[in-house]
Each structure stands twice: as structure tokens, then as C-alpha cells.
Amino acid sequence: MTDQTSDRDRAAVAALAAAEGAAVAADSFRTDLTVEEKDGKTDVVTQVDRDAQETVIETIRTEFPDDPIVGEEEDALKEVPATGPAWIVDPIDGTNNYVNESRAFGTAVAAVVDGEPVGAATDCPALSDTYRVGPDGAYRNDESLSVSDRTDPEAATVCPTFWWDFDQRDQYAAATRAVVERFGDMRRYGCAQLELAMVAAGALEGTMTNLRANPWDTVAGVQLVREAGGVVTDLEGDRWRHDSTGLVASNGGIHDELLAAAREIDD
């Protein structure tokens, strides 16, 4: 455990680093980009992703030069250390949106100690929304966040999140069917950190997947949901961790129904 002062320091640096990385992304948004494929036609990267990650890392290193950093791009670590402090970085979550000139993208930075988040931020510059969370609570643009109070699934809006690849389209179809049969409406934004932030803000009642998600796509948003009064579990209904299989995040009021929907994906 860290003391409160240290937690506040890490939360503040997470917010600053996210803002610096988001500024790099914003500077090149809707410009002529060279787009490279990583593991598929929809898994893309640009030099801006790399530049934004470098900026985030430089900002963190100024205050915490010895902490390990887990990140999506290049040679950053890919696994969260089990003990001690670390940072988790997604320089542009929603790169596919970014290159297609959609505003649904953001820079996410989380500070963790012994694998547990102590502060995080997701900065969405094209939406003019900054989400941050720390010892003082969860906020969007300095206004306190709270999950929605809806408990009726038929009045709830849910987002199936993450990308089911072309050899998993049966699961993608099952996830969609489970949502539309159980809930009032469905959204999909293509930016997991934003989707989790929207659950925290009450704009969605829940988001879910059966997949094991990367920590840079999740940890900041999960902490936002929890601090805003929501619930985040794995497919077993146990408390979600960065190494869990499946992710079910909700306002709490529809969690059992959302968990049942997520479990249907693999049936």
C-alpha cells in the first residue's frame, strides 16, 4: 500500500501524462496519416501513436524515473508487475476511430501499485472530455461522476466491447444478440476506455466482453467505474483484475443481467 500523498502524486502525474499524450494526438487528428497494420486490417497503428506514447513516458519519467511502464506500442512492457508501482499507457485508445477521423479516441494512463490502480486518467481531446480518478474520487472535466441509477434492463443501454476477430464472429454475433434480447438498446464506440468512462458517467448502464482484455485498454476505465459507484467483475462474477478473463462493468443495478449476457457469448 502507498500513503495518500503518494497516491495523489501518482494520480496527478497520470492526469498530466494523459493530457500531454492527448495533445500530441490532437495535433495530428484529421491530417494526412500513414497507417500501418499490426495484427489485422482493423488493428492499426500510426507514428502518432508512438509519438504520443513517448510523450506520456517522458512525462512519467520526470517524476517517477525508475517505475516500470506497461504500454501498447513498441518495446514497453506488456504485463503488469505483480508487486511494486507501475504505469499502464495507451497512447491512442481507438486508433481505428482516430485514423477514420472519428472523435471517439483518447489517451489513457493508469498508475498501479501491486497491480491495483491508485490513479488514472483518460483524455479524449476531440470530445473535450477528460476523465480522471484518484483518492479524491472520479471526475469528468472536474465534475464528480456517478453511474446511472437504472435497474430495469429494458430501460438500459449496453455496449459489447473489444474486437472479436474474423475467426470469432460467432462470438461477436452472440454478444450482440445477448444484448439486444435483454436490454433496451445497444451502442458500440470502438474505444474501450471511453466506453468504460461512459459507464462511470451514467451515459451507458454497462459494457461487457468474454475476452481477456489488454491492461492498457481497461485499467483506467475500470477504476473510473468503481469510484463512480459501479461494479466490475470477470465472467465468474469475481472482482475484475488486469489479468482476468472477461470484463463485465455496470452501474450495479443491471449487473446480474449483464453478467448473464456475457456468459451467453461462449455458449
Short mmCIF file of C-alpha atoms in Angstrom, two decimals:
data_model
loop_
_atom_site.label_atom_id
_atom_site.label_comp_id
_atom_site.label_asym_id
_atom_site.label_seq_id
_atom_site.Cartn_x
_atom_site.Cartn_y
_atom_site.Cartn_z
CA MET A 1 0.00 0.00 0.00
CA THR A 2 1.12 3.54 -0.67
CA ASP A 3 0.31 6.51 1.51
CA GLN A 4 -2.33 9.00 0.43
CA THR A 5 0.21 11.66 -0.53
CA SER A 6 1.97 9.25 -2.88
CA ASP A 7 -1.35 8.11 -4.35
CA ARG A 8 -2.33 11.72 -5.01
CA ASP A 9 1.03 12.40 -6.63
CA ARG A 10 0.64 9.41 -8.94
CA ALA A 11 -2.94 10.36 -9.81
CA ALA A 12 -1.81 13.89 -10.67
CA VAL A 13 1.00 12.63 -12.89
CA ALA A 14 -1.38 10.21 -14.61
CA ALA A 15 -3.67 13.12 -15.47
CA LEU A 16 -0.78 15.28 -16.67
CA ALA A 17 0.71 12.48 -18.77
CA ALA A 18 -2.64 11.68 -20.36
CA ALA A 19 -3.12 15.36 -21.23
CA GLU A 20 0.34 15.60 -22.78
CA GLY A 21 -0.20 12.46 -24.85
CA ALA A 22 -3.65 13.58 -25.93
CA ALA A 23 -2.22 16.90 -27.10
CA VAL A 24 0.13 15.03 -29.44
CA ALA A 25 -2.78 13.01 -30.82
CA ALA A 26 -4.94 16.12 -31.22
CA ASP A 27 -2.26 17.96 -33.18
CA SER A 28 -2.39 15.34 -35.98
CA PHE A 29 -6.09 14.48 -35.85
CA ARG A 30 -7.77 14.72 -39.26
CA THR A 31 -4.47 15.20 -41.05
CA ASP A 32 -2.82 13.01 -43.67
CA LEU A 33 -1.58 9.96 -41.74
CA THR A 34 0.46 6.94 -42.75
CA VAL A 35 -1.41 3.94 -41.37
CA GLU A 36 0.26 0.60 -40.69
CA GLU A 37 -1.41 -2.74 -39.90
CA LYS A 38 -0.30 -4.73 -36.85
CA ASP A 39 -2.23 -7.99 -36.45
CA GLY A 40 -5.08 -7.40 -38.87
CA LYS A 41 -6.87 -4.99 -41.16
CA THR A 42 -8.61 -3.27 -38.26
CA ASP A 43 -5.63 -3.40 -35.85
CA VAL A 44 -3.76 -0.32 -36.99
CA VAL A 45 -1.05 2.00 -35.74
CA THR A 46 0.45 5.32 -36.78
CA GLN A 47 3.58 7.24 -35.92
CA VAL A 48 1.34 9.48 -33.83
CA ASP A 49 0.61 6.51 -31.52
CA ARG A 50 4.35 6.08 -31.00
CA ASP A 51 4.98 9.80 -30.53
CA ALA A 52 2.12 10.11 -28.03
CA GLN A 53 3.40 7.12 -26.03
CA GLU A 54 6.91 8.59 -25.97
CA THR A 55 5.49 11.86 -24.67
CA VAL A 56 3.49 10.08 -21.97
CA ILE A 57 6.53 8.09 -20.88
CA GLU A 58 8.74 11.19 -20.76
CA THR A 59 6.17 12.92 -18.56
CA ILE A 60 6.01 9.98 -16.17
CA ARG A 61 9.80 9.60 -16.08
CA THR A 62 10.21 13.22 -14.99
CA GLU A 63 8.57 12.40 -11.65
CA PHE A 64 8.99 8.62 -11.37
CA PRO A 65 12.15 7.73 -13.31
CA ASP A 66 12.50 4.17 -12.03
CA ASP A 67 8.92 2.89 -12.30
CA PRO A 68 8.23 0.20 -14.93
CA ILE A 69 5.86 1.20 -17.73
CA VAL A 70 3.42 -1.12 -19.49
CA GLY A 71 2.30 0.17 -22.88
CA GLU A 72 0.66 -0.84 -26.13
CA GLU A 73 3.30 0.34 -28.56
CA GLU A 74 6.93 -0.56 -29.27
CA ASP A 75 9.13 -2.08 -26.56
CA ALA A 76 7.14 -1.12 -23.46
CA LEU A 77 6.34 -3.95 -21.05
CA LYS A 78 3.22 -5.97 -21.92
CA GLU A 79 2.48 -7.49 -18.48
CA VAL A 80 1.65 -5.62 -15.27
CA PRO A 81 4.19 -6.37 -12.50
CA ALA A 82 2.69 -8.25 -9.57
CA THR A 83 4.37 -6.07 -6.97
CA GLY A 84 5.50 -2.50 -6.66
CA PRO A 85 4.50 0.60 -8.58
CA ALA A 86 3.96 0.64 -12.36
CA TRP A 87 2.27 2.65 -15.09
CA ILE A 88 -0.08 1.47 -17.84
CA VAL A 89 -0.29 3.52 -21.03
CA ASP A 90 -2.48 3.53 -24.11
CA PRO A 91 -1.32 6.49 -26.22
CA ILE A 92 -4.37 6.39 -28.51
CA ASP A 93 -7.16 4.06 -27.50
CA GLY A 94 -9.42 3.85 -30.51
CA THR A 95 -6.74 4.22 -33.18
CA ASN A 96 -9.10 2.81 -35.81
CA ASN A 97 -11.50 5.65 -34.99
CA TYR A 98 -8.64 8.13 -34.99
CA VAL A 99 -7.45 7.26 -38.48
CA ASN A 100 -11.03 7.35 -39.77
CA GLU A 101 -11.47 10.86 -38.31
CA SER A 102 -13.97 9.81 -35.64
CA ARG A 103 -13.76 11.74 -32.38
CA ALA A 104 -14.09 8.62 -30.18
CA PHE A 105 -10.46 8.17 -29.08
CA GLY A 106 -8.35 9.08 -26.10
CA THR A 107 -5.07 8.77 -24.24
CA ALA A 108 -5.30 6.58 -21.13
CA VAL A 109 -2.77 6.43 -18.30
CA ALA A 110 -3.09 4.45 -15.07
CA ALA A 111 -0.80 4.28 -12.05
CA VAL A 112 -0.89 0.98 -10.17
CA VAL A 113 0.75 -0.37 -7.02
CA ASP A 114 0.87 -4.14 -6.57
CA GLY A 115 -1.39 -4.41 -9.60
CA GLU A 116 -4.13 -2.20 -8.13
CA PRO A 117 -4.85 1.26 -9.61
CA VAL A 118 -4.28 4.27 -7.39
CA GLY A 119 -4.87 6.94 -10.03
CA ALA A 120 -5.76 7.17 -13.71
CA ALA A 121 -6.93 9.44 -16.48
CA THR A 122 -8.42 9.16 -19.95
CA ASP A 123 -8.18 12.32 -22.01
CA CYS A 124 -10.41 12.50 -25.10
CA PRO A 125 -9.26 15.71 -26.80
CA ALA A 126 -11.63 15.67 -29.78
CA LEU A 127 -14.57 15.37 -27.37
CA SER A 128 -13.20 17.98 -24.95
CA ASP A 129 -13.67 15.44 -22.15
CA THR A 130 -11.07 14.49 -19.57
CA TYR A 131 -11.84 11.70 -17.14
CA ARG A 132 -9.68 11.28 -14.06
CA VAL A 133 -9.76 9.21 -10.91
CA GLY A 134 -7.74 9.19 -7.73
CA PRO A 135 -8.04 9.28 -3.94
CA ASP A 136 -10.46 12.23 -4.23
CA GLY A 137 -12.94 10.36 -6.47
CA ALA A 138 -13.85 10.18 -10.17
CA TYR A 139 -14.43 13.23 -12.37
CA ARG A 140 -15.16 14.36 -15.91
CA ASN A 141 -13.91 17.88 -16.55
CA ASP A 142 -13.79 18.40 -12.78
CA GLU A 143 -17.44 17.41 -12.26
CA SER A 144 -17.96 14.41 -10.00
CA LEU A 145 -19.03 11.21 -11.78
CA SER A 146 -21.78 8.83 -10.77
CA VAL A 147 -23.12 5.76 -12.53
CA SER A 148 -26.77 5.76 -13.58
CA ASP A 149 -29.48 4.57 -11.21
CA ARG A 150 -31.38 2.45 -13.76
CA THR A 151 -32.25 -1.05 -12.61
CA ASP A 152 -34.66 -2.08 -15.37
CA PRO A 153 -32.73 -3.91 -18.13
CA GLU A 154 -35.35 -2.89 -20.69
CA ALA A 155 -34.50 0.76 -19.98
CA ALA A 156 -30.75 0.18 -20.05
CA THR A 157 -28.21 0.84 -22.81
CA VAL A 158 -25.30 -1.60 -23.06
CA CYS A 159 -22.14 -1.77 -25.16
CA PRO A 160 -20.45 -5.03 -26.22
CA THR A 161 -16.79 -4.03 -26.12
CA PHE A 162 -13.46 -5.05 -27.66
CA TRP A 163 -12.93 -6.61 -31.04
CA TRP A 164 -13.92 -10.15 -31.94
CA ASP A 165 -11.64 -11.05 -34.84
CA PHE A 166 -12.86 -12.64 -38.05
CA ASP A 167 -12.39 -16.16 -36.67
CA GLN A 168 -14.56 -15.20 -33.66
CA ARG A 169 -17.54 -13.68 -35.44
CA ASP A 170 -19.86 -16.27 -33.89
CA GLN A 171 -18.94 -14.77 -30.51
CA TYR A 172 -19.44 -11.24 -31.83
CA ALA A 173 -22.90 -12.23 -33.07
CA ALA A 174 -23.68 -13.95 -29.75
CA ALA A 175 -22.63 -10.87 -27.79
CA THR A 176 -24.83 -8.63 -29.91
CA ARG A 177 -27.77 -10.99 -29.67
CA ALA A 178 -27.41 -11.30 -25.88
CA VAL A 179 -27.52 -7.51 -25.55
CA VAL A 180 -30.43 -6.80 -27.88
CA GLU A 181 -32.55 -9.59 -26.40
CA ARG A 182 -32.02 -8.46 -22.78
CA PHE A 183 -31.60 -4.69 -22.83
CA GLY A 184 -33.34 -1.61 -24.12
CA ASP A 185 -30.67 -0.55 -26.58
CA MET A 186 -27.09 -1.13 -27.70
CA ARG A 187 -24.15 1.13 -28.52
CA ARG A 188 -20.64 0.41 -29.75
CA TYR A 189 -17.93 3.09 -29.90
CA GLY A 190 -14.70 1.25 -30.73
CA CYS A 191 -12.83 2.77 -27.79
CA ALA A 192 -12.94 0.66 -24.64
CA GLN A 193 -11.57 3.29 -22.30
CA LEU A 194 -14.23 5.76 -23.46
CA GLU A 195 -16.95 3.12 -23.11
CA LEU A 196 -15.90 2.41 -19.52
CA ALA A 197 -15.76 6.13 -18.80
CA MET A 198 -19.30 6.47 -20.16
CA VAL A 199 -20.49 3.79 -17.72
CA ALA A 200 -18.86 5.80 -14.93
CA ALA A 201 -20.63 8.94 -16.17
CA GLY A 202 -24.05 7.30 -16.46
CA ALA A 203 -24.19 7.56 -20.26
CA LEU A 204 -24.22 3.76 -20.51
CA GLU A 205 -25.54 1.26 -17.99
CA GLY A 206 -22.93 -1.33 -18.84
CA THR A 207 -20.26 -2.73 -21.13
CA MET A 208 -19.05 -6.30 -21.40
CA THR A 209 -16.93 -8.89 -23.17
CA ASN A 210 -15.96 -12.53 -22.75
CA LEU A 211 -12.39 -11.82 -23.91
CA ARG A 212 -9.29 -11.27 -21.84
CA ALA A 213 -8.52 -7.62 -22.43
CA ASN A 214 -5.19 -5.85 -22.51
CA PRO A 215 -4.46 -3.77 -19.38
CA TRP A 216 -3.88 -0.60 -21.42
CA ASP A 217 -7.43 -0.89 -22.78
CA THR A 218 -9.08 -1.31 -19.40
CA VAL A 219 -7.41 -0.42 -16.10
CA ALA A 220 -8.02 3.34 -16.17
CA GLY A 221 -11.67 2.92 -17.14
CA VAL A 222 -12.33 0.15 -14.64
CA GLN A 223 -11.12 2.37 -11.82
CA LEU A 224 -13.39 5.16 -13.04
CA VAL A 225 -16.41 2.85 -12.94
CA ARG A 226 -15.64 1.62 -9.45
CA GLU A 227 -15.03 5.07 -7.99
CA ALA A 228 -18.26 6.30 -9.61
CA GLY A 229 -20.23 3.62 -7.75
CA GLY A 230 -20.31 0.86 -10.36
CA VAL A 231 -19.31 -2.80 -10.35
CA VAL A 232 -16.68 -4.57 -12.48
CA THR A 233 -16.29 -8.35 -12.46
CA ASP A 234 -14.95 -11.19 -14.55
CA LEU A 235 -17.17 -13.88 -16.10
CA GLU A 236 -17.30 -15.74 -12.79
CA GLY A 237 -18.69 -12.70 -11.03
CA ASP A 238 -15.45 -12.18 -9.10
CA ARG A 239 -13.74 -8.82 -8.77
CA TRP A 240 -12.05 -7.95 -12.08
CA ARG A 241 -8.27 -7.69 -12.27
CA HIS A 242 -5.98 -6.75 -15.12
CA ASP A 243 -5.35 -10.46 -15.79
CA SER A 244 -8.99 -11.60 -15.64
CA THR A 245 -10.85 -13.41 -18.40
CA GLY A 246 -13.91 -11.42 -19.45
CA LEU A 247 -14.92 -7.98 -18.27
CA VAL A 248 -18.40 -7.00 -17.10
CA ALA A 249 -18.76 -3.37 -16.00
CA SER A 250 -22.08 -1.89 -14.95
CA ASN A 251 -23.89 0.61 -12.79
CA GLY A 252 -24.59 -2.26 -10.38
CA GLY A 253 -28.34 -2.17 -10.91
CA ILE A 254 -28.23 -4.35 -14.04
CA HIS A 255 -25.11 -6.31 -13.22
CA ASP A 256 -26.65 -9.76 -12.81
CA GLU A 257 -28.43 -9.46 -16.16
CA LEU A 258 -25.29 -8.16 -17.85
CA LEU A 259 -23.21 -10.97 -16.38
CA ALA A 260 -25.72 -13.50 -17.70
CA ALA A 261 -25.48 -11.88 -21.15
CA ALA A 262 -21.69 -12.05 -21.13
CA ARG A 263 -21.78 -15.72 -20.19
CA GLU A 264 -24.00 -16.45 -23.19
CA ILE A 265 -21.26 -15.47 -25.62
CA ASP A 266 -19.37 -18.75 -25.31
CA ASP A 267 -22.46 -20.98 -25.06
#
